[in-house]
Amino acid sequence: MTTIRKLARKWRKSRDEDEFSLPTLDDNRPMDTQEQEELVRSFERSQAQQSFVWRSVFAVLLFFFAAFLVYSIFQQVSSPWELRYHAYFMYEIESRMIIFADLIAVLACSIAIRGLVHNPKYRRRWIWYSFFVGMILAVFWLYFMLRMPKFRWDVIWLPFGPLSGAGICLYVDHLLNESSEEVRKLRSYMYAYKAS
């Protein structure tokens, strides 16, 4: 029995020393208006910072994918069919169609990047545009992949790269908007504290 009491005291002491803990139901006093405002502002700052970080991370990932596609275009122009993933389509598609498809993929990535990092008012709309461009590109590549004598799983990223990039951006945007909405709700729940 004494061991349990020692553990309980130790737990309470460690919990009391935690300077970053939020008020709990054990607190008997309500938060005054200034404390509420400070808490909500800290959540807003944290949410804005997290939003910036995650939007930047996914924009950079898409940028690197687009840079790889630009390299791919350059290789197809300078040395046609040298890249293995383009060589699979040598007898199915003309070289300029490969270049055009890669340009469309770069466009889809660029639109998604713009949607992630630019004007918040039209953010989701830009990402949806990228998603639709990615769908058209996926249909194009899958059509030619299914015409090949043997389906090549190692080039499955050609149809689904830009499409999944836009889909992930939509998901990230949804999650960040949801957390922003929760912070806005929290602000609306603030109450007026009257000291007695």
PDB file of C-alpha atoms in Angstrom:
ATOM      1  CA  MET A   1       0.000   0.000   0.000  1.00  0.00           C
ATOM      2  CA  THR A   2       2.842   2.401   0.791  1.00  0.00           C
ATOM      3  CA  THR A   3       4.396   1.764  -2.618  1.00  0.00           C
ATOM      4  CA  ILE A   4       1.222   2.921  -4.310  1.00  0.00           C
ATOM      5  CA  ARG A   5       1.159   6.083  -2.204  1.00  0.00           C
ATOM      6  CA  LYS A   6       4.805   6.797  -3.014  1.00  0.00           C
ATOM      7  CA  LEU A   7       4.119   6.349  -6.724  1.00  0.00           C
ATOM      8  CA  ALA A   8       1.036   8.584  -6.515  1.00  0.00           C
ATOM      9  CA  ARG A   9       3.006  11.313  -4.721  1.00  0.00           C
ATOM     10  CA  LYS A  10       5.827  11.019  -7.213  1.00  0.00           C
ATOM     11  CA  TRP A  11       3.397  11.238 -10.120  1.00  0.00           C
ATOM     12  CA  ARG A  12       1.643  14.303  -8.663  1.00  0.00           C
ATOM     13  CA  LYS A  13       4.980  15.981  -8.019  1.00  0.00           C
ATOM     14  CA  SER A  14       6.209  15.351 -11.564  1.00  0.00           C
ATOM     15  CA  ARG A  15       2.897  16.586 -12.940  1.00  0.00           C
ATOM     16  CA  ASP A  16       3.073  19.771 -10.832  1.00  0.00           C
ATOM     17  CA  GLU A  17       6.595  20.482 -12.075  1.00  0.00           C
ATOM     18  CA  ASP A  18       5.551  20.312 -15.718  1.00  0.00           C
ATOM     19  CA  GLU A  19       5.502  23.958 -16.788  1.00  0.00           C
ATOM     20  CA  PHE A  20       4.111  23.190 -20.222  1.00  0.00           C
ATOM     21  CA  SER A  21       1.002  21.330 -19.158  1.00  0.00           C
ATOM     22  CA  LEU A  22      -2.410  22.695 -19.977  1.00  0.00           C
ATOM     23  CA  PRO A  23      -4.965  23.374 -17.261  1.00  0.00           C
ATOM     24  CA  THR A  24      -6.797  20.207 -16.321  1.00  0.00           C
ATOM     25  CA  LEU A  25     -10.165  19.441 -14.833  1.00  0.00           C
ATOM     26  CA  ASP A  26      -8.439  19.274 -11.440  1.00  0.00           C
ATOM     27  CA  ASP A  27      -7.908  23.050 -11.520  1.00  0.00           C
ATOM     28  CA  ASN A  28     -10.538  24.719  -9.379  1.00  0.00           C
ATOM     29  CA  ARG A  29     -10.228  28.212 -10.758  1.00  0.00           C
ATOM     30  CA  PRO A  30     -11.488  29.223 -14.210  1.00  0.00           C
ATOM     31  CA  MET A  31      -9.114  30.876 -16.647  1.00  0.00           C
ATOM     32  CA  ASP A  32      -9.470  34.616 -16.859  1.00  0.00           C
ATOM     33  CA  THR A  33      -9.916  36.359 -20.214  1.00  0.00           C
ATOM     34  CA  GLN A  34      -6.237  37.229 -20.544  1.00  0.00           C
ATOM     35  CA  GLU A  35      -5.134  33.633 -19.865  1.00  0.00           C
ATOM     36  CA  GLN A  36      -7.612  32.373 -22.435  1.00  0.00           C
ATOM     37  CA  GLU A  37      -6.366  34.891 -24.993  1.00  0.00           C
ATOM     38  CA  GLU A  38      -2.734  33.900 -24.382  1.00  0.00           C
ATOM     39  CA  LEU A  39      -3.564  30.220 -24.713  1.00  0.00           C
ATOM     40  CA  VAL A  40      -5.527  30.693 -27.937  1.00  0.00           C
ATOM     41  CA  ARG A  41      -2.797  32.926 -29.386  1.00  0.00           C
ATOM     42  CA  SER A  42      -0.179  30.291 -28.611  1.00  0.00           C
ATOM     43  CA  PHE A  43      -2.325  27.693 -30.421  1.00  0.00           C
ATOM     44  CA  GLU A  44      -2.749  30.054 -33.386  1.00  0.00           C
ATOM     45  CA  ARG A  45       1.007  30.684 -33.589  1.00  0.00           C
ATOM     46  CA  SER A  46       1.750  26.987 -33.319  1.00  0.00           C
ATOM     47  CA  GLN A  47      -0.833  26.122 -35.972  1.00  0.00           C
ATOM     48  CA  ALA A  48       0.481  28.800 -38.365  1.00  0.00           C
ATOM     49  CA  GLN A  49       4.037  27.572 -37.879  1.00  0.00           C
ATOM     50  CA  GLN A  50       3.065  23.926 -38.405  1.00  0.00           C
ATOM     51  CA  SER A  51       1.072  24.860 -41.500  1.00  0.00           C
ATOM     52  CA  PHE A  52       4.051  26.715 -42.968  1.00  0.00           C
ATOM     53  CA  VAL A  53       6.442  23.850 -42.207  1.00  0.00           C
ATOM     54  CA  TRP A  54       4.288  21.068 -43.645  1.00  0.00           C
ATOM     55  CA  ARG A  55       3.233  23.020 -46.728  1.00  0.00           C
ATOM     56  CA  SER A  56       6.904  23.825 -47.359  1.00  0.00           C
ATOM     57  CA  VAL A  57       7.994  20.204 -46.881  1.00  0.00           C
ATOM     58  CA  PHE A  58       5.498  18.853 -49.404  1.00  0.00           C
ATOM     59  CA  ALA A  59       6.147  21.722 -51.827  1.00  0.00           C
ATOM     60  CA  VAL A  60       9.878  20.912 -51.729  1.00  0.00           C
ATOM     61  CA  LEU A  61       9.187  17.208 -52.326  1.00  0.00           C
ATOM     62  CA  LEU A  62       7.038  18.056 -55.334  1.00  0.00           C
ATOM     63  CA  PHE A  63       9.686  20.480 -56.555  1.00  0.00           C
ATOM     64  CA  PHE A  64      12.314  17.718 -56.515  1.00  0.00           C
ATOM     65  CA  PHE A  65       9.972  15.397 -58.388  1.00  0.00           C
ATOM     66  CA  ALA A  66       9.363  18.134 -60.983  1.00  0.00           C
ATOM     67  CA  ALA A  67      13.136  18.710 -61.255  1.00  0.00           C
ATOM     68  CA  PHE A  68      13.578  14.989 -61.905  1.00  0.00           C
ATOM     69  CA  LEU A  69      10.949  15.211 -64.644  1.00  0.00           C
ATOM     70  CA  VAL A  70      12.777  18.188 -66.205  1.00  0.00           C
ATOM     71  CA  TYR A  71      15.949  16.081 -66.202  1.00  0.00           C
ATOM     72  CA  SER A  72      13.953  13.311 -67.829  1.00  0.00           C
ATOM     73  CA  ILE A  73      12.754  15.688 -70.557  1.00  0.00           C
ATOM     74  CA  PHE A  74      16.306  16.904 -71.154  1.00  0.00           C
ATOM     75  CA  GLN A  75      17.528  13.303 -71.489  1.00  0.00           C
ATOM     76  CA  GLN A  76      14.738  12.422 -73.915  1.00  0.00           C
ATOM     77  CA  VAL A  77      15.541  15.476 -76.061  1.00  0.00           C
ATOM     78  CA  SER A  78      19.323  14.997 -76.068  1.00  0.00           C
ATOM     79  CA  SER A  79      19.475  11.172 -76.149  1.00  0.00           C
ATOM     80  CA  PRO A  80      16.082   9.716 -77.076  1.00  0.00           C
ATOM     81  CA  TRP A  81      15.177   6.382 -75.487  1.00  0.00           C
ATOM     82  CA  GLU A  82      18.323   6.263 -73.359  1.00  0.00           C
ATOM     83  CA  LEU A  83      16.390   6.192 -70.086  1.00  0.00           C
ATOM     84  CA  ARG A  84      15.009   2.736 -69.393  1.00  0.00           C
ATOM     85  CA  TYR A  85      11.573   3.950 -68.316  1.00  0.00           C
ATOM     86  CA  HIS A  86      11.237   5.805 -71.620  1.00  0.00           C
ATOM     87  CA  ALA A  87      12.755   2.988 -73.660  1.00  0.00           C
ATOM     88  CA  TYR A  88       9.878   0.687 -72.683  1.00  0.00           C
ATOM     89  CA  PHE A  89       7.627   2.846 -74.843  1.00  0.00           C
ATOM     90  CA  MET A  90       9.945   3.086 -77.854  1.00  0.00           C
ATOM     91  CA  TYR A  91       7.609   1.150 -80.135  1.00  0.00           C
ATOM     92  CA  GLU A  92       4.389   2.509 -78.658  1.00  0.00           C
ATOM     93  CA  ILE A  93       4.797   6.311 -78.514  1.00  0.00           C
ATOM     94  CA  GLU A  94       6.701   8.955 -80.434  1.00  0.00           C
ATOM     95  CA  SER A  95       9.515  10.707 -78.617  1.00  0.00           C
ATOM     96  CA  ARG A  96       7.769  14.077 -78.697  1.00  0.00           C
ATOM     97  CA  MET A  97       4.706  12.553 -76.966  1.00  0.00           C
ATOM     98  CA  ILE A  98       6.951  11.354 -74.135  1.00  0.00           C
ATOM     99  CA  ILE A  99       8.398  14.857 -73.827  1.00  0.00           C
ATOM    100  CA  PHE A 100       4.924  16.384 -73.903  1.00  0.00           C
ATOM    101  CA  ALA A 101       3.658  13.970 -71.212  1.00  0.00           C
ATOM    102  CA  ASP A 102       6.616  14.804 -68.977  1.00  0.00           C
ATOM    103  CA  LEU A 103       5.966  18.523 -69.515  1.00  0.00           C
ATOM    104  CA  ILE A 104       2.353  18.001 -68.443  1.00  0.00           C
ATOM    105  CA  ALA A 105       3.611  16.174 -65.333  1.00  0.00           C
ATOM    106  CA  VAL A 106       5.880  19.147 -64.515  1.00  0.00           C
ATOM    107  CA  LEU A 107       2.867  21.422 -64.988  1.00  0.00           C
ATOM    108  CA  ALA A 108       0.760  19.287 -62.618  1.00  0.00           C
ATOM    109  CA  CYS A 109       3.502  19.434 -59.956  1.00  0.00           C
ATOM    110  CA  SER A 110       3.887  23.197 -60.414  1.00  0.00           C
ATOM    111  CA  ILE A 111       0.159  23.764 -59.997  1.00  0.00           C
ATOM    112  CA  ALA A 112       0.131  21.661 -56.814  1.00  0.00           C
ATOM    113  CA  ILE A 113       3.120  23.601 -55.447  1.00  0.00           C
ATOM    114  CA  ARG A 114       1.338  26.861 -56.171  1.00  0.00           C
ATOM    115  CA  GLY A 115      -1.730  25.541 -54.371  1.00  0.00           C
ATOM    116  CA  LEU A 116       0.321  24.609 -51.318  1.00  0.00           C
ATOM    117  CA  VAL A 117       2.283  27.801 -50.853  1.00  0.00           C
ATOM    118  CA  HIS A 118       0.329  30.646 -52.428  1.00  0.00           C
ATOM    119  CA  ASN A 119      -2.944  32.510 -51.906  1.00  0.00           C
ATOM    120  CA  PRO A 120      -4.977  30.787 -49.167  1.00  0.00           C
ATOM    121  CA  LYS A 121      -8.249  31.839 -50.778  1.00  0.00           C
ATOM    122  CA  TYR A 122      -7.768  29.678 -53.873  1.00  0.00           C
ATOM    123  CA  ARG A 123      -5.378  27.128 -52.388  1.00  0.00           C
ATOM    124  CA  ARG A 124      -7.608  24.075 -52.628  1.00  0.00           C
ATOM    125  CA  ARG A 125      -8.795  25.005 -56.113  1.00  0.00           C
ATOM    126  CA  TRP A 126      -5.214  24.965 -57.463  1.00  0.00           C
ATOM    127  CA  ILE A 127      -4.540  21.587 -55.905  1.00  0.00           C
ATOM    128  CA  TRP A 128      -7.723  20.196 -57.457  1.00  0.00           C
ATOM    129  CA  TYR A 129      -6.576  21.512 -60.863  1.00  0.00           C
ATOM    130  CA  SER A 130      -3.336  19.623 -60.362  1.00  0.00           C
ATOM    131  CA  PHE A 131      -5.280  16.495 -59.417  1.00  0.00           C
ATOM    132  CA  PHE A 132      -7.362  16.642 -62.617  1.00  0.00           C
ATOM    133  CA  VAL A 133      -4.271  17.186 -64.774  1.00  0.00           C
ATOM    134  CA  GLY A 134      -2.698  14.193 -62.993  1.00  0.00           C
ATOM    135  CA  MET A 135      -5.764  12.086 -63.790  1.00  0.00           C
ATOM    136  CA  ILE A 136      -5.502  12.898 -67.504  1.00  0.00           C
ATOM    137  CA  LEU A 137      -1.814  12.023 -67.390  1.00  0.00           C
ATOM    138  CA  ALA A 138      -2.562   8.754 -65.581  1.00  0.00           C
ATOM    139  CA  VAL A 139      -5.052   7.739 -68.272  1.00  0.00           C
ATOM    140  CA  PHE A 140      -2.480   8.557 -70.970  1.00  0.00           C
ATOM    141  CA  TRP A 141       0.303   6.489 -69.402  1.00  0.00           C
ATOM    142  CA  LEU A 142      -1.926   3.581 -68.379  1.00  0.00           C
ATOM    143  CA  TYR A 143      -3.309   3.324 -71.910  1.00  0.00           C
ATOM    144  CA  PHE A 144       0.179   2.817 -73.312  1.00  0.00           C
ATOM    145  CA  MET A 145       1.330   0.645 -70.420  1.00  0.00           C
ATOM    146  CA  LEU A 146      -1.579  -1.748 -70.994  1.00  0.00           C
ATOM    147  CA  ARG A 147      -0.736  -1.949 -74.717  1.00  0.00           C
ATOM    148  CA  MET A 148       2.764  -3.253 -74.003  1.00  0.00           C
ATOM    149  CA  PRO A 149       3.305  -7.018 -74.273  1.00  0.00           C
ATOM    150  CA  LYS A 150       4.364  -7.157 -70.624  1.00  0.00           C
ATOM    151  CA  PHE A 151       3.100  -4.802 -67.930  1.00  0.00           C
ATOM    152  CA  ARG A 152       6.039  -2.960 -66.352  1.00  0.00           C
ATOM    153  CA  TRP A 153       5.488  -2.371 -62.642  1.00  0.00           C
ATOM    154  CA  ASP A 154       8.738  -0.445 -62.310  1.00  0.00           C
ATOM    155  CA  VAL A 155       7.245   2.495 -64.238  1.00  0.00           C
ATOM    156  CA  ILE A 156       3.989   2.653 -62.289  1.00  0.00           C
ATOM    157  CA  TRP A 157       5.158   6.040 -60.981  1.00  0.00           C
ATOM    158  CA  LEU A 158       4.717   7.530 -64.475  1.00  0.00           C
ATOM    159  CA  PRO A 159       0.911   7.471 -64.331  1.00  0.00           C
ATOM    160  CA  PHE A 160       0.546   7.805 -60.573  1.00  0.00           C
ATOM    161  CA  GLY A 161       3.416  10.148 -59.603  1.00  0.00           C
ATOM    162  CA  PRO A 162       1.755  13.516 -60.304  1.00  0.00           C
ATOM    163  CA  LEU A 163      -1.681  12.170 -59.381  1.00  0.00           C
ATOM    164  CA  SER A 164      -0.571  10.877 -55.994  1.00  0.00           C
ATOM    165  CA  GLY A 165       1.444  14.067 -55.414  1.00  0.00           C
ATOM    166  CA  ALA A 166      -1.711  16.139 -55.874  1.00  0.00           C
ATOM    167  CA  GLY A 167      -3.713  13.673 -53.756  1.00  0.00           C
ATOM    168  CA  ILE A 168      -1.224  13.925 -50.892  1.00  0.00           C
ATOM    169  CA  CYS A 169      -1.289  17.729 -51.177  1.00  0.00           C
ATOM    170  CA  LEU A 170      -5.087  17.656 -50.943  1.00  0.00           C
ATOM    171  CA  TYR A 171      -4.864  15.495 -47.840  1.00  0.00           C
ATOM    172  CA  VAL A 172      -2.235  17.721 -46.189  1.00  0.00           C
ATOM    173  CA  ASP A 173      -4.274  20.821 -47.033  1.00  0.00           C
ATOM    174  CA  HIS A 174      -7.387  19.193 -45.560  1.00  0.00           C
ATOM    175  CA  LEU A 175      -5.605  18.283 -42.314  1.00  0.00           C
ATOM    176  CA  LEU A 176      -4.082  21.734 -41.909  1.00  0.00           C
ATOM    177  CA  ASN A 177      -7.409  23.449 -42.629  1.00  0.00           C
ATOM    178  CA  GLU A 178      -9.085  21.167 -40.105  1.00  0.00           C
ATOM    179  CA  SER A 179      -6.598  22.088 -37.384  1.00  0.00           C
ATOM    180  CA  SER A 180      -6.986  25.776 -38.257  1.00  0.00           C
ATOM    181  CA  GLU A 181     -10.750  25.406 -37.943  1.00  0.00           C
ATOM    182  CA  GLU A 182     -10.336  23.797 -34.517  1.00  0.00           C
ATOM    183  CA  VAL A 183      -8.288  26.773 -33.335  1.00  0.00           C
ATOM    184  CA  ARG A 184     -10.956  29.148 -34.681  1.00  0.00           C
ATOM    185  CA  LYS A 185     -13.611  27.174 -32.793  1.00  0.00           C
ATOM    186  CA  LEU A 186     -11.532  27.402 -29.658  1.00  0.00           C
ATOM    187  CA  ARG A 187     -11.436  31.186 -30.010  1.00  0.00           C
ATOM    188  CA  SER A 188     -15.208  31.284 -30.394  1.00  0.00           C
ATOM    189  CA  TYR A 189     -15.590  29.232 -27.193  1.00  0.00           C
ATOM    190  CA  MET A 190     -13.746  31.798 -25.089  1.00  0.00           C
ATOM    191  CA  TYR A 191     -15.887  33.063 -22.259  1.00  0.00           C
ATOM    192  CA  ALA A 192     -15.896  36.289 -20.336  1.00  0.00           C
ATOM    193  CA  TYR A 193     -14.410  35.783 -16.879  1.00  0.00           C
ATOM    194  CA  LYS A 194     -15.799  37.896 -14.096  1.00  0.00           C
ATOM    195  CA  ALA A 195     -13.866  37.895 -10.856  1.00  0.00           C
ATOM    196  CA  SER A 196     -16.139  37.871  -7.844  1.00  0.00           C
TER     197      SER A 196
END
